[in-house]
């Protein structure tokens, strides 16, 4: 760079320097494009997700909700196994299994309850929380049936599990949870 006249500041840049600057900018653009391709989160179709804070919060919550539904399916199987178990076996192992299932239900309910919810997801969160609590109640009822194996307790546990399944079915139909 040279200044021709001190009274008239004019900056001259040679063609060679412009080419170098162009190659540097091109290299930086390629470099950041490659980095972006590797670190940008992708949706289910492989398209990059725009990470505005609000969009990221909604996407993170949606993924959490999908994992909770998977946990509810696991919990459903555990509760059904306890209710269907023959009460003639080892009471200690049955009680232990029922307590572990109840603990699983408590942990899931706490996880759902303690999760930060984006404002747009409040309605879905209420539905998720009530479904999780219904499974917690079904697990508690299954433990009660193991503790007092009477037909009335088993019938109540079965009914609570059916109610929880119905709520989960409604939750799974929520369009908010469908992958985009």
XYZ file of C-alpha atoms in Angstrom:
180
model
C 0.000 0.000 0.000
C 1.250 3.374 -0.841
C -0.053 6.878 -0.353
C 0.391 9.030 -3.474
C -0.139 12.493 -2.130
C -0.137 13.392 1.565
C -2.847 16.019 1.043
C -5.154 13.603 -0.765
C -5.169 10.290 1.069
C -5.610 7.610 -1.532
C -4.848 4.004 -0.837
C -3.576 1.845 -3.621
C -3.740 -1.905 -3.390
C -1.920 -3.939 -5.941
C -3.718 -6.605 -7.963
C -1.506 -9.245 -6.386
C -2.626 -8.219 -2.874
C -6.283 -8.314 -3.953
C -5.794 -11.829 -5.296
C -4.191 -12.926 -2.027
C -7.061 -11.386 -0.072
C -9.564 -13.121 -2.364
C -7.881 -16.505 -1.892
C -7.763 -16.009 1.871
C -11.477 -15.142 1.986
C -12.293 -18.090 -0.275
C -10.250 -20.405 1.951
C -12.029 -19.127 5.062
C -15.425 -19.634 3.407
C -14.536 -23.237 2.501
C -13.108 -23.857 5.972
C -16.218 -22.588 7.780
C -18.507 -24.455 5.374
C -16.725 -27.711 6.191
C -16.877 -27.012 9.931
C -20.567 -26.119 9.639
C -21.315 -29.351 7.793
C -19.774 -31.406 10.591
C -21.086 -29.596 13.659
C -24.558 -28.410 12.610
C -27.337 -30.494 14.150
C -29.530 -32.311 11.651
C -33.201 -33.183 11.736
C -34.570 -36.639 10.916
C -34.347 -35.977 7.172
C -30.713 -34.887 7.414
C -31.376 -31.186 6.935
C -29.614 -28.659 9.186
C -31.671 -27.215 12.029
C -31.666 -23.456 12.498
C -30.353 -22.857 15.995
C -32.119 -19.766 17.189
C -32.402 -20.104 20.967
C -36.181 -20.584 20.808
C -35.965 -23.146 18.005
C -33.228 -25.074 19.796
C -35.225 -25.129 23.038
C -38.296 -26.494 21.240
C -36.261 -29.101 19.345
C -34.449 -30.215 22.514
C -37.733 -30.522 24.384
C -39.333 -32.470 21.534
C -36.446 -34.944 21.543
C -36.685 -35.273 25.336
C -40.418 -35.932 25.076
C -39.829 -38.653 22.495
C -37.308 -40.328 24.792
C -39.782 -40.100 27.690
C -42.395 -41.888 25.600
C -39.848 -44.630 24.999
C -39.273 -44.786 28.769
C -43.040 -44.972 29.311
C -43.162 -47.978 26.977
C -40.462 -49.678 29.041
C -42.252 -48.782 32.262
C -45.513 -50.121 30.833
C -43.878 -53.492 30.225
C -42.424 -53.569 33.733
C -45.784 -52.802 35.346
C -47.613 -55.324 33.155
C -45.059 -57.980 34.108
C -45.588 -57.315 37.818
C -49.364 -57.405 37.533
C -49.318 -60.584 35.443
C -46.837 -62.382 37.700
C -48.012 -65.432 39.557
C -48.123 -64.579 43.270
C -47.005 -68.087 44.217
C -43.303 -67.288 43.730
C -40.688 -65.616 45.877
C -42.275 -62.617 47.602
C -38.903 -60.929 48.116
C -37.993 -60.897 44.403
C -41.521 -59.814 43.431
C -41.432 -57.005 45.976
C -37.975 -55.941 44.860
C -39.050 -55.891 41.207
C -42.155 -53.853 42.057
C -40.079 -51.383 44.104
C -37.592 -50.970 41.242
C -40.467 -50.313 38.854
C -41.933 -47.759 41.243
C -38.515 -46.102 41.541
C -38.238 -46.021 37.735
C -41.656 -44.325 37.561
C -40.681 -41.790 40.248
C -37.421 -40.917 38.468
C -39.196 -40.477 35.145
C -41.881 -38.268 36.706
C -39.195 -36.141 38.379
C -37.255 -35.857 35.139
C -40.345 -34.680 33.247
C -41.354 -32.301 36.033
C -37.911 -30.708 36.362
C -37.343 -30.140 32.663
C -37.379 -26.569 31.403
C -40.281 -26.162 28.998
C -40.391 -23.671 26.136
C -43.535 -21.523 26.391
C -45.009 -23.001 23.227
C -44.770 -26.510 24.689
C -46.676 -25.925 27.931
C -49.835 -27.750 26.807
C -47.897 -30.771 25.619
C -45.841 -30.739 28.804
C -48.987 -30.859 30.937
C -50.171 -33.843 28.910
C -46.759 -35.538 29.279
C -46.661 -34.888 33.013
C -50.179 -36.211 33.627
C -49.395 -39.343 31.591
C -46.193 -39.895 33.544
C -48.041 -39.439 36.834
C -50.696 -41.941 35.742
C -47.929 -44.496 35.158
C -46.534 -43.628 38.585
C -49.940 -44.350 40.101
C -50.150 -47.644 38.173
C -46.689 -48.644 39.464
C -47.730 -47.768 43.020
C -50.868 -49.845 42.612
C -48.835 -52.781 41.263
C -46.605 -52.587 44.350
C -49.703 -52.558 46.529
C -50.951 -55.682 44.751
C -47.622 -57.448 45.393
C -47.853 -56.439 49.068
C -51.485 -57.520 49.401
C -52.275 -60.017 46.631
C -56.036 -59.703 46.587
C -58.155 -59.749 43.445
C -59.446 -56.245 44.166
C -55.885 -54.856 44.246
C -54.979 -56.646 41.019
C -58.119 -55.340 39.302
C -57.304 -51.811 40.435
C -53.713 -52.110 39.172
C -54.947 -53.418 35.816
C -57.450 -50.568 35.517
C -54.854 -47.923 36.376
C -52.459 -49.412 33.828
C -55.190 -49.346 31.166
C -55.936 -45.704 32.002
C -52.233 -44.854 31.723
C -52.025 -46.661 28.378
C -54.974 -44.656 27.088
C -53.298 -41.410 28.130
C -50.043 -42.513 26.479
C -51.916 -43.362 23.299
C -53.402 -39.856 23.225
C -49.967 -38.392 23.902
C -48.412 -40.320 21.014
C -51.001 -38.805 18.659
C -49.853 -35.292 19.570
C -48.633 -33.661 16.359
C -46.085 -31.695 18.338
C -44.083 -34.895 18.888
C -44.116 -36.099 15.295
C -40.671 -35.899 13.720
C -40.223 -33.152 11.209
